[in-house]
Short mmCIF file of C-alpha atoms in Angstrom, two decimals:
data_model
loop_
_atom_site.label_atom_id
_atom_site.label_comp_id
_atom_site.label_asym_id
_atom_site.label_seq_id
_atom_site.Cartn_x
_atom_site.Cartn_y
_atom_site.Cartn_z
CA MET A 1262 74.22 104.54 81.41
CA THR A 1263 73.72 108.29 81.48
CA GLY A 1264 76.85 110.37 81.07
CA ALA A 1265 78.69 111.44 84.24
CA VAL A 1266 79.94 115.03 84.10
CA PHE A 1267 83.58 116.02 84.58
CA ASP A 1268 83.49 119.53 86.06
CA LYS A 1269 86.81 120.85 84.77
CA GLN A 1270 86.33 124.45 85.91
CA ARG A 1271 85.79 123.44 89.54
CA HIS A 1272 88.90 121.28 89.46
CA ILE A 1273 90.91 124.20 88.10
CA LYS A 1274 89.63 126.41 90.93
CA TYR A 1275 90.46 123.71 93.49
CA PHE A 1276 94.09 123.37 92.38
CA LEU A 1277 94.50 127.15 92.08
CA ARG A 1278 93.28 127.57 95.67
CA CYS A 1279 95.81 124.97 96.80
CA LEU A 1280 98.57 126.75 94.88
CA LYS A 1281 97.88 130.37 95.79
CA THR A 1282 96.25 130.29 99.23
CA PHE A 1283 96.88 128.55 102.54
CA LEU A 1284 96.15 124.83 102.74
CA PRO A 1285 93.79 123.62 105.51
CA ASP A 1286 95.39 122.99 108.90
CA LEU A 1287 95.09 119.22 108.40
CA TYR A 1288 98.09 119.50 106.05
CA THR A 1289 100.32 120.82 108.85
CA SER A 1290 101.65 117.36 109.64
CA ASN A 1291 102.80 117.09 106.01
CA ASP A 1292 104.90 120.25 106.11
CA SER A 1293 108.13 118.25 105.81
CA ASN A 1294 106.72 116.75 102.59
CA ARG A 1295 105.89 120.12 101.04
CA ILE A 1296 107.63 119.22 97.77
CA LEU A 1297 105.16 116.36 97.37
CA LEU A 1298 102.21 118.72 97.91
CA ALA A 1299 103.75 121.12 95.40
CA TYR A 1300 104.06 118.28 92.90
CA PHE A 1301 100.38 117.37 93.15
CA THR A 1302 99.36 121.01 92.77
CA VAL A 1303 101.61 122.02 89.87
CA ALA A 1304 101.21 118.73 88.00
CA GLY A 1305 97.44 118.84 88.54
CA LEU A 1306 97.16 122.22 86.82
CA ASP A 1307 99.44 120.94 84.05
CA ILE A 1308 97.23 117.91 83.37
CA LEU A 1309 94.23 120.24 83.31
CA GLY A 1310 96.12 122.19 80.64
CA GLU A 1311 95.99 125.40 82.66
CA LEU A 1312 99.37 125.75 84.38
CA HIS A 1313 100.70 128.34 81.93
CA ASN A 1314 97.31 130.00 81.49
CA ARG A 1315 96.61 130.57 85.19
CA THR A 1316 100.12 131.45 86.42
CA THR A 1317 102.50 134.17 85.26
CA ALA A 1318 106.09 133.66 84.15
CA GLU A 1319 107.21 135.47 87.31
CA GLU A 1320 105.15 133.14 89.51
CA ARG A 1321 106.54 130.04 87.83
CA GLN A 1322 110.07 131.35 88.22
CA GLY A 1323 109.37 131.92 91.90
CA TYR A 1324 108.29 128.30 92.27
CA ILE A 1325 111.47 127.19 90.50
CA GLU A 1326 113.64 129.26 92.87
CA TRP A 1327 111.90 127.68 95.87
CA ILE A 1328 112.63 124.19 94.54
CA TYR A 1329 116.31 125.04 94.03
CA HIS A 1330 116.42 126.40 97.57
CA CYS A 1331 115.63 122.80 98.63
CA GLN A 1332 118.71 121.44 96.83
CA ILE A 1333 121.44 119.97 99.02
CA PRO A 1334 125.03 120.99 98.14
CA SER A 1335 126.25 117.38 98.25
CA GLY A 1336 123.44 116.15 96.00
CA GLY A 1337 119.68 115.56 96.12
CA PHE A 1338 116.82 117.66 97.48
CA ARG A 1339 115.28 118.09 100.93
CA GLY A 1340 111.51 117.85 101.41
CA PHE A 1341 111.07 121.47 102.53
CA THR A 1342 113.15 124.45 103.54
CA GLY A 1343 112.53 124.09 107.28
CA THR A 1344 115.64 121.95 107.89
CA ASP A 1345 118.01 124.31 106.06
CA PHE A 1346 120.33 125.79 108.68
CA GLY A 1347 122.51 127.62 106.15
CA ARG A 1348 125.17 126.53 103.72
CA ASP A 1349 127.91 128.32 105.64
CA ARG A 1350 127.10 126.33 108.77
CA ARG A 1351 126.93 122.99 106.98
CA THR A 1352 129.76 120.53 107.68
CA PRO A 1353 130.33 116.81 107.01
CA GLU A 1354 129.62 116.23 110.71
CA ASN A 1355 126.21 117.92 110.83
CA GLU A 1356 124.84 117.41 107.31
CA ALA A 1357 122.85 114.40 108.52
CA TRP A 1358 120.58 116.91 110.31
CA ASP A 1359 119.48 118.27 106.93
CA PRO A 1360 119.62 115.31 104.55
CA ALA A 1361 118.59 114.90 100.95
CA ASN A 1362 115.50 112.74 100.60
CA VAL A 1363 115.01 110.16 97.82
CA PRO A 1364 111.28 110.78 97.15
CA SER A 1365 111.68 114.56 97.44
CA THR A 1366 114.54 114.48 94.94
CA PHE A 1367 112.41 112.72 92.34
CA PHE A 1368 109.44 115.04 92.86
CA ALA A 1369 111.66 118.14 92.82
CA LEU A 1370 113.06 117.15 89.42
CA VAL A 1371 109.60 116.46 87.99
CA ILE A 1372 108.27 119.81 89.27
CA LEU A 1373 111.18 121.66 87.67
CA LEU A 1374 110.51 119.92 84.36
CA THR A 1375 106.80 120.68 84.61
CA LEU A 1376 107.57 124.36 85.17
CA GLY A 1377 109.81 124.39 82.07
CA ASP A 1378 113.19 124.48 83.81
CA ASP A 1379 116.16 122.96 81.97
CA LEU A 1380 117.72 121.43 85.12
CA SER A 1381 120.95 123.32 84.37
CA ARG A 1382 121.31 124.27 88.04
CA VAL A 1383 120.76 120.73 89.31
CA ARG A 1384 123.92 119.29 90.80
CA ARG A 1385 123.67 116.32 88.47
CA VAL A 1386 127.00 114.66 89.27
CA GLU A 1387 126.62 115.11 93.03
CA CYS A 1388 123.04 113.84 92.90
CA LEU A 1389 123.94 110.65 91.01
CA ARG A 1390 126.90 110.03 93.29
CA TRP A 1391 124.61 110.45 96.34
CA LEU A 1392 121.97 108.20 94.77
CA SER A 1393 124.38 105.27 94.43
CA ARG A 1394 125.12 105.58 98.15
CA MET A 1395 121.40 105.20 98.93
CA GLN A 1396 121.22 101.61 97.63
CA ARG A 1397 121.35 98.81 100.17
CA GLU A 1398 123.16 95.52 99.77
CA ASN A 1399 119.91 93.71 98.92
CA GLY A 1400 119.29 96.06 95.99
CA SER A 1401 116.61 98.21 97.64
CA PHE A 1402 116.87 101.93 98.41
CA GLY A 1403 116.66 103.84 101.67
CA GLU A 1404 115.26 107.33 102.21
CA VAL A 1405 118.08 109.44 103.69
CA LEU A 1406 121.72 109.19 104.75
CA GLY A 1407 122.15 109.42 108.49
CA SER A 1408 125.20 109.92 110.66
CA GLY A 1409 128.33 108.28 109.31
CA GLY A 1410 126.72 107.76 105.91
CA ARG A 1411 124.36 105.13 107.26
CA ILE A 1412 121.32 104.42 105.03
CA GLU A 1413 118.15 105.09 106.99
CA GLY A 1414 114.40 105.00 106.47
CA GLY A 1415 112.23 103.07 104.08
CA GLY A 1416 113.46 100.07 102.20
CA ASP A 1417 110.26 99.22 100.34
CA LEU A 1418 109.40 99.55 96.66
CA ARG A 1419 108.41 103.22 96.88
CA PHE A 1420 112.02 104.23 97.36
CA CYS A 1421 113.12 101.81 94.65
CA CYS A 1422 110.78 103.53 92.20
CA PHE A 1423 111.90 107.05 93.16
CA GLY A 1424 115.55 106.01 93.02
CA ALA A 1425 115.13 104.46 89.57
CA GLY A 1426 113.15 107.51 88.43
CA THR A 1427 115.85 109.94 89.58
CA ARG A 1428 118.47 107.90 87.75
CA TYR A 1429 116.28 107.86 84.62
CA ILE A 1430 115.89 111.65 84.61
CA LEU A 1431 119.53 112.52 85.29
CA ARG A 1432 121.50 109.85 83.40
CA GLY A 1433 119.58 110.02 80.14
CA LYS A 1434 121.25 108.57 77.04
CA CYS A 1435 124.55 110.45 77.03
CA VAL A 1436 127.02 109.82 79.86
CA ASP A 1437 129.36 112.68 78.95
CA GLY A 1438 130.45 114.32 82.18
CA LEU A 1439 129.60 111.25 84.25
CA GLU A 1440 132.88 109.41 83.76
CA GLY A 1441 133.95 107.81 87.01
CA ILE A 1442 130.51 108.24 88.60
CA ARG A 1443 129.42 104.88 89.97
CA ASP A 1444 126.00 103.80 88.77
CA ILE A 1445 123.48 102.00 90.97
CA ASP A 1446 123.51 98.20 90.81
CA VAL A 1447 120.65 97.74 88.36
CA ASN A 1448 120.72 93.93 88.45
CA LYS A 1449 120.40 93.87 92.23
CA LEU A 1450 117.49 96.29 92.09
CA VAL A 1451 115.69 94.18 89.48
CA ALA A 1452 116.27 91.04 91.55
CA PHE A 1453 114.85 92.73 94.66
CA ILE A 1454 111.74 93.81 92.73
CA GLU A 1455 111.20 90.28 91.40
CA ALA A 1456 111.51 88.91 94.93
CA CYS A 1457 108.65 91.16 96.06
CA GLN A 1458 106.07 89.33 93.96
CA VAL A 1459 104.25 87.42 96.66
CA ARG A 1460 105.58 83.94 97.22
CA LYS A 1461 104.25 82.22 100.32
CA ALA A 1462 104.15 78.60 101.41
CA PRO A 1463 101.86 77.25 104.18
CA LEU A 1464 103.41 77.15 107.62
CA ILE A 1465 102.63 73.45 107.92
CA LEU A 1466 105.27 72.69 105.29
CA TYR A 1467 108.76 72.16 106.61
CA PRO A 1468 111.01 74.20 104.30
CA LYS A 1469 113.85 71.68 104.05
CA VAL A 1470 111.61 68.70 103.32
CA TYR A 1471 109.06 70.36 101.06
CA ASP A 1472 111.13 73.14 99.53
CA ASP A 1473 110.76 72.01 95.92
CA LEU A 1474 107.04 71.29 96.36
CA ALA A 1475 106.48 74.68 97.95
CA LYS A 1476 108.21 76.47 95.09
CA LYS A 1477 106.07 74.69 92.52
CA LEU A 1478 102.74 75.07 94.27
CA PHE A 1479 103.02 78.43 95.97
CA GLN A 1480 105.20 80.60 93.78
CA ALA A 1481 103.27 83.89 93.42
CA TYR A 1482 100.11 82.40 94.94
CA ASP A 1483 98.02 85.49 94.21
CA GLY A 1484 100.26 87.26 91.70
CA GLY A 1485 100.44 90.67 93.39
CA ILE A 1486 103.54 92.52 94.56
CA GLY A 1487 104.15 93.55 98.16
CA GLU A 1488 106.36 96.20 99.75
CA GLY A 1489 109.08 93.59 100.22
CA PRO A 1490 109.66 89.84 99.86
CA PHE A 1491 106.91 87.74 101.50
CA CYS A 1492 104.69 90.76 102.22
CA GLU A 1493 101.00 91.16 101.38
CA SER A 1494 100.19 92.17 97.82
CA HIS A 1495 99.45 95.88 97.46
CA SER A 1496 98.51 97.92 94.38
CA GLY A 1497 100.63 100.92 95.34
CA HIS A 1498 103.77 98.84 95.70
CA THR A 1499 102.88 96.95 92.52
CA TYR A 1500 102.83 100.26 90.65
CA CYS A 1501 106.19 101.21 92.17
CA ALA A 1502 107.67 97.88 91.05
CA ILE A 1503 106.46 98.16 87.46
CA GLY A 1504 107.35 101.87 87.42
CA ALA A 1505 110.91 101.17 88.55
CA LEU A 1506 111.31 98.47 85.89
CA THR A 1507 109.98 100.91 83.30
CA PHE A 1508 112.55 103.53 84.33
CA LEU A 1509 115.22 100.85 84.07
CA ASP A 1510 114.01 100.08 80.52
CA ARG A 1511 113.22 96.50 81.44
CA LEU A 1512 109.95 96.55 79.47
CA SER A 1513 111.83 97.04 76.20
CA LYS A 1514 113.41 94.31 74.09
CA LYS A 1515 116.92 95.67 74.65
CA HIS A 1516 117.42 93.59 77.78
CA LYS A 1517 117.06 89.95 78.68
CA PRO A 1518 113.35 89.46 79.45
CA ILE A 1519 112.26 88.70 82.99
CA ALA A 1520 109.21 86.56 83.75
CA LEU A 1521 107.40 89.36 85.61
CA LEU A 1522 107.30 91.42 82.40
CA SER A 1523 106.92 88.63 79.84
CA PRO A 1524 103.36 88.10 78.49
CA GLY A 1525 102.44 84.45 78.74
CA ALA A 1526 104.77 83.81 81.67
CA GLY A 1527 103.18 82.77 84.97
CA PRO A 1528 104.32 85.78 87.05
CA PHE A 1529 103.13 88.24 84.37
CA GLU A 1530 99.72 86.66 83.83
CA SER A 1531 99.05 86.15 87.56
CA LEU A 1532 99.89 89.80 88.23
CA VAL A 1533 97.52 90.94 85.47
CA ARG A 1534 94.74 88.80 86.95
CA TRP A 1535 95.37 90.22 90.42
CA LEU A 1536 95.33 93.80 89.17
CA VAL A 1537 92.13 93.34 87.19
CA ALA A 1538 90.50 91.68 90.23
CA ARG A 1539 91.04 94.89 92.21
CA GLN A 1540 88.16 96.58 90.40
CA THR A 1541 85.20 96.41 92.75
CA SER A 1542 81.68 97.68 93.27
CA GLU A 1543 82.16 97.57 97.06
CA LEU A 1544 82.27 101.29 97.79
CA GLY A 1545 81.69 101.36 101.54
CA ASP A 1546 78.89 103.94 101.33
CA ASP A 1547 76.19 101.70 102.84
CA GLU A 1548 78.14 100.53 105.85
CA GLU A 1549 76.14 100.96 109.08
CA GLU A 1550 77.36 101.30 112.63
CA SER A 1551 76.90 98.25 114.84
CA ASP A 1552 74.64 98.79 117.87
CA GLU A 1553 75.36 95.49 119.56
CA GLU A 1554 75.48 95.68 123.37
CA ASP A 1555 77.99 93.90 125.54
CA ASN A 1556 76.58 90.61 126.78
CA HIS A 1557 77.43 90.96 130.49
CA ASN A 1558 75.31 90.73 133.65
CA THR A 1559 75.02 93.53 136.20
CA ASP A 1560 77.92 92.16 138.24
CA GLY A 1561 80.24 92.28 135.26
CA VAL A 1562 80.45 88.46 135.17
CA THR A 1563 80.12 86.85 131.73
CA ASN A 1564 76.84 85.03 131.24
CA LEU A 1565 77.93 81.41 130.81
CA SER A 1566 74.83 80.31 128.92
CA ALA A 1567 75.28 83.16 126.44
CA THR A 1568 78.89 82.17 125.94
CA ILE A 1569 77.91 78.58 125.22
CA GLU A 1570 75.25 79.80 122.81
CA GLU A 1571 77.88 81.84 120.95
CA LEU A 1572 79.78 78.60 120.33
CA ASN A 1573 76.80 77.16 118.46
CA LEU A 1574 77.88 77.64 114.86
CA ASP A 1575 74.49 76.73 113.41
CA ALA A 1576 72.77 79.42 115.47
CA ARG A 1577 75.39 81.99 114.52
CA ALA A 1578 75.13 81.06 110.85
CA ASP A 1579 71.38 81.68 110.98
CA GLN A 1580 72.07 85.23 112.20
CA LEU A 1581 74.27 86.16 109.24
CA PRO A 1582 72.77 88.86 106.99
CA VAL A 1583 71.36 87.88 103.64
CA ILE A 1584 73.62 89.08 100.86
CA GLN A 1585 71.62 90.23 97.90
CA PRO A 1586 72.92 89.33 94.43
CA ALA A 1587 74.48 92.10 92.39
CA THR A 1588 72.11 94.05 90.18
CA GLU A 1589 72.78 96.17 87.12
CA ASP A 1590 72.28 99.30 89.21
CA SER A 1591 74.66 98.18 91.97
CA LEU A 1592 77.36 97.52 89.36
CA ARG A 1593 77.04 101.00 87.87
CA TRP A 1594 79.99 102.21 89.94
CA ALA A 1595 83.18 100.15 90.11
CA GLY A 1596 86.38 101.71 91.38
CA PHE A 1597 89.50 99.90 92.56
CA ASN A 1598 90.86 98.75 95.89
CA GLY A 1599 94.48 98.25 96.82
CA ARG A 1600 94.22 94.91 98.61
CA CYS A 1601 91.81 92.02 98.77
CA ASN A 1602 88.54 92.60 100.68
CA LYS A 1603 88.91 96.41 100.79
CA TYR A 1604 86.55 99.12 99.62
CA ALA A 1605 87.22 101.16 96.50
CA ASP A 1606 89.47 104.20 96.92
CA THR A 1607 90.07 106.99 94.38
CA CYS A 1608 93.86 106.71 94.33
CA TYR A 1609 93.74 102.99 93.51
CA SER A 1610 92.00 103.78 90.25
CA PHE A 1611 95.41 105.23 89.39
CA TRP A 1612 97.76 102.67 90.96
CA ASN A 1613 96.04 99.72 89.26
CA SER A 1614 95.26 101.25 85.88
CA ALA A 1615 98.74 102.80 85.58
CA SER A 1616 100.33 99.40 86.27
CA LEU A 1617 98.12 97.76 83.66
CA ASP A 1618 98.94 100.56 81.22
CA MET A 1619 102.69 100.01 81.57
CA MET A 1620 102.11 96.28 81.09
CA GLY A 1621 100.05 96.88 77.95
CA ARG A 1622 96.81 95.62 79.51
CA LEU A 1623 94.87 98.82 80.23
CA VAL A 1624 92.08 97.60 77.93
CA LEU A 1625 91.07 95.10 80.64
CA VAL A 1626 89.80 97.92 82.91
CA ASP A 1627 86.05 98.58 82.88
CA ALA A 1628 86.62 102.24 82.05
CA THR A 1629 82.94 103.19 82.00
CA ARG A 1630 82.21 101.99 85.53
CA ASN A 1631 85.48 103.42 86.87
CA ARG A 1632 84.55 106.79 85.35
CA HIS A 1633 81.11 106.68 86.95
CA TYR A 1634 82.70 105.84 90.31
CA LEU A 1635 85.12 108.77 90.12
CA LEU A 1636 82.72 111.37 88.77
CA GLU A 1637 79.56 110.41 90.64
CA LYS A 1638 80.95 109.10 93.92
CA THR A 1639 84.25 110.84 94.80
CA GLN A 1640 84.34 113.99 92.64
CA HIS A 1641 83.58 116.80 95.08
CA ILE A 1642 81.22 119.73 94.56
CA VAL A 1643 84.00 122.25 95.34
CA GLY A 1644 86.40 120.55 92.97
CA GLY A 1645 88.96 117.82 93.51
CA PHE A 1646 88.35 114.24 94.57
CA GLY A 1647 87.94 112.63 97.98
CA LYS A 1648 89.42 109.34 99.11
CA GLY A 1649 86.04 107.60 99.21
CA VAL A 1650 82.33 108.20 98.95
CA GLY A 1651 81.27 111.45 100.64
CA GLU A 1652 84.77 112.41 101.80
CA PRO A 1653 86.25 115.90 101.32
CA PRO A 1654 88.87 116.45 98.60
CA ASP A 1655 92.59 116.31 99.25
CA LEU A 1656 95.54 116.90 96.97
CA LEU A 1657 96.71 113.30 96.64
CA HIS A 1658 93.34 111.84 95.71
CA SER A 1659 92.44 114.85 93.57
CA TYR A 1660 95.56 114.43 91.49
CA PHE A 1661 95.30 110.68 91.08
CA GLY A 1662 91.60 110.98 90.24
CA LEU A 1663 92.55 113.29 87.36
CA VAL A 1664 95.31 110.97 86.15
CA SER A 1665 93.04 107.92 86.18
CA LEU A 1666 90.54 109.81 84.02
CA ALA A 1667 93.38 110.98 81.75
CA PHE A 1668 94.28 107.33 81.08
CA GLN A 1669 90.71 106.94 79.83
CA GLU A 1670 91.13 109.95 77.51
CA GLU A 1671 88.71 112.19 79.42
CA PRO A 1672 88.09 115.35 77.32
CA GLY A 1673 89.81 118.39 78.81
CA LEU A 1674 92.76 116.48 80.27
CA GLU A 1675 96.28 116.09 78.91
CA SER A 1676 97.52 112.58 78.18
CA VAL A 1677 99.77 111.22 80.92
CA ASP A 1678 102.89 109.05 80.98
CA PRO A 1679 102.11 106.30 83.55
CA ALA A 1680 105.66 105.92 84.88
CA LEU A 1681 106.66 109.56 85.26
CA CYS A 1682 103.04 110.33 86.23
CA SER A 1683 103.21 113.61 84.32
CA SER A 1684 101.89 114.89 81.02
CA TYR A 1685 103.65 113.85 77.84
CA ARG A 1686 104.54 117.52 77.37
CA VAL A 1687 106.81 117.14 80.43
CA VAL A 1688 108.28 113.93 79.03
CA ARG A 1689 109.08 115.63 75.72
CA HIS A 1690 110.76 118.48 77.59
CA LEU A 1691 112.87 115.99 79.57
CA HIS A 1692 113.96 114.21 76.42
CA SER A 1693 115.05 117.55 74.89
CA LEU A 1694 117.73 118.08 77.55
CA PRO A 1695 121.40 117.78 76.46
CA TRP A 1696 122.12 114.47 78.19
CA TRP A 1697 119.13 112.88 76.49
CA GLN A 1698 120.52 113.55 73.02
CA GLU A 1699 122.19 110.68 71.20
CA LYS A 1700 125.92 111.25 70.76
CA ASN A 1701 126.98 111.39 67.11
CA ASP A 1702 130.24 109.61 66.39
#
C-alpha cells in the first residue's frame, strides 16, 4: 500500500479558523453546547502540538475567563453563557432556569486543564456535592437538576462517563477539604454499567419458565454495550461504559475484578469480539439512488397481478443484485461503524479503538486500513475530517479523526489518554494538582 498523507498544516489552519473566526451557521443549533465546541477546538490544537504556539498567553487567559464565567455558584458549569441571568438575581427558586450541566462540567474542567489552569477557582466542594445529587437510584446519572431538585435529562451511559470523569478530576487522591462531602455511589454505578451489556432473550420464551435457560443461552448475546439495559449495542455507549470504569479505577488490580473487565471472562471476550467486528470496508460511497416507480394503475388502484407476483419469493430472489467478493483493492480502506450493518464513520474509529485501548486490545485493530480510510476518504482538502466519504469537515469528526490517528502514533500528533481523551501533557498537569498528591503521614 502506498503511504497516505496526513496534512498537518491544513488541520492546524482548520482548528485555528474554528477558534478565531465565526463558525458556519449550521452550528447555531449547538449554541447551548458551546463548551463542547470549545473543547474540540482547544483540544484539537493541543493534540496537534500547536495550542501554545498559535495562541498568545493573553488569548488563553481570555478563554479561561470565559469558562469560569460558565461556572454555577452552587456547583458545576453551564453549557454557555446565554442562560446566565446574573448572580444577584439568582435564587433557590429560579436556579433551575440556569442549571449546571453534567457533560458541560466535565468538558469545562478538561478545557481549563488543557489551557494550563490550576483549577484553583473551581468550586470543588460545591461541584462534588452537586454531582452526588445528579445520581439516580439505579446508579445512572441525569443531565441537570430541575425544579425542586428533580433529576432531569439523559440517563444513559454518556452521563455516567461524564459524571465519573468529573469525580475523577476533582476528588484525586487526597480528600483533605472534602470531609463530610457525600461521594457518589460507585457500586451502584458499576452495577448499572454491567447491566448495559446487551442481554436479550427471545420473546417466545416465557420468563418464569425459561429464566435459567435464557440466562445461560442469551447472556450478552452479541457482547456489545447499549445506552441502557436491554438496548441495542452501540460503540459510543460502549466507550462511555469502559471510560467510566477507567475513571473509577476498575481496570486496576486494587478492586475486586468484574467479568466485563477480566480477560478470559465471557463478557470481556465477547465485547472484544464485538468491537473488533465493527471495523468494516463498507464505506457507503457507492450507494446509488433507487429509481423504482410506484406500481399503480392510472386509477390509483393496486394492480392485483403485480401484487401476487411480488409474493413470489423465487422471482424476487432472482432480482437480487449480485454481490461481488471482496478484493484486495476494496479492502484497502476499513474504518469502523457504531452498530451492526452500518457504514463506516470517522468518529467510530475513535469510539472503538479507544475502548480497545483501555481494554489492552488495541493491537487487534487493522491500523493500516483504518489510517487509509481516515486520510484518503474522510480527511478534507481544507483541513479537518468529515463524518463520511465526501462530507464536509465538522469539529466533532475532525477531533476524533485526529485522536484515532494519535492512537496509531501518527507523526506530528501528541499521544492521547483514551479515557480523558486529551493529550498526556494534560493528564500530567492534572496529576500535579494539590489534591492529586499523596498525603505523607
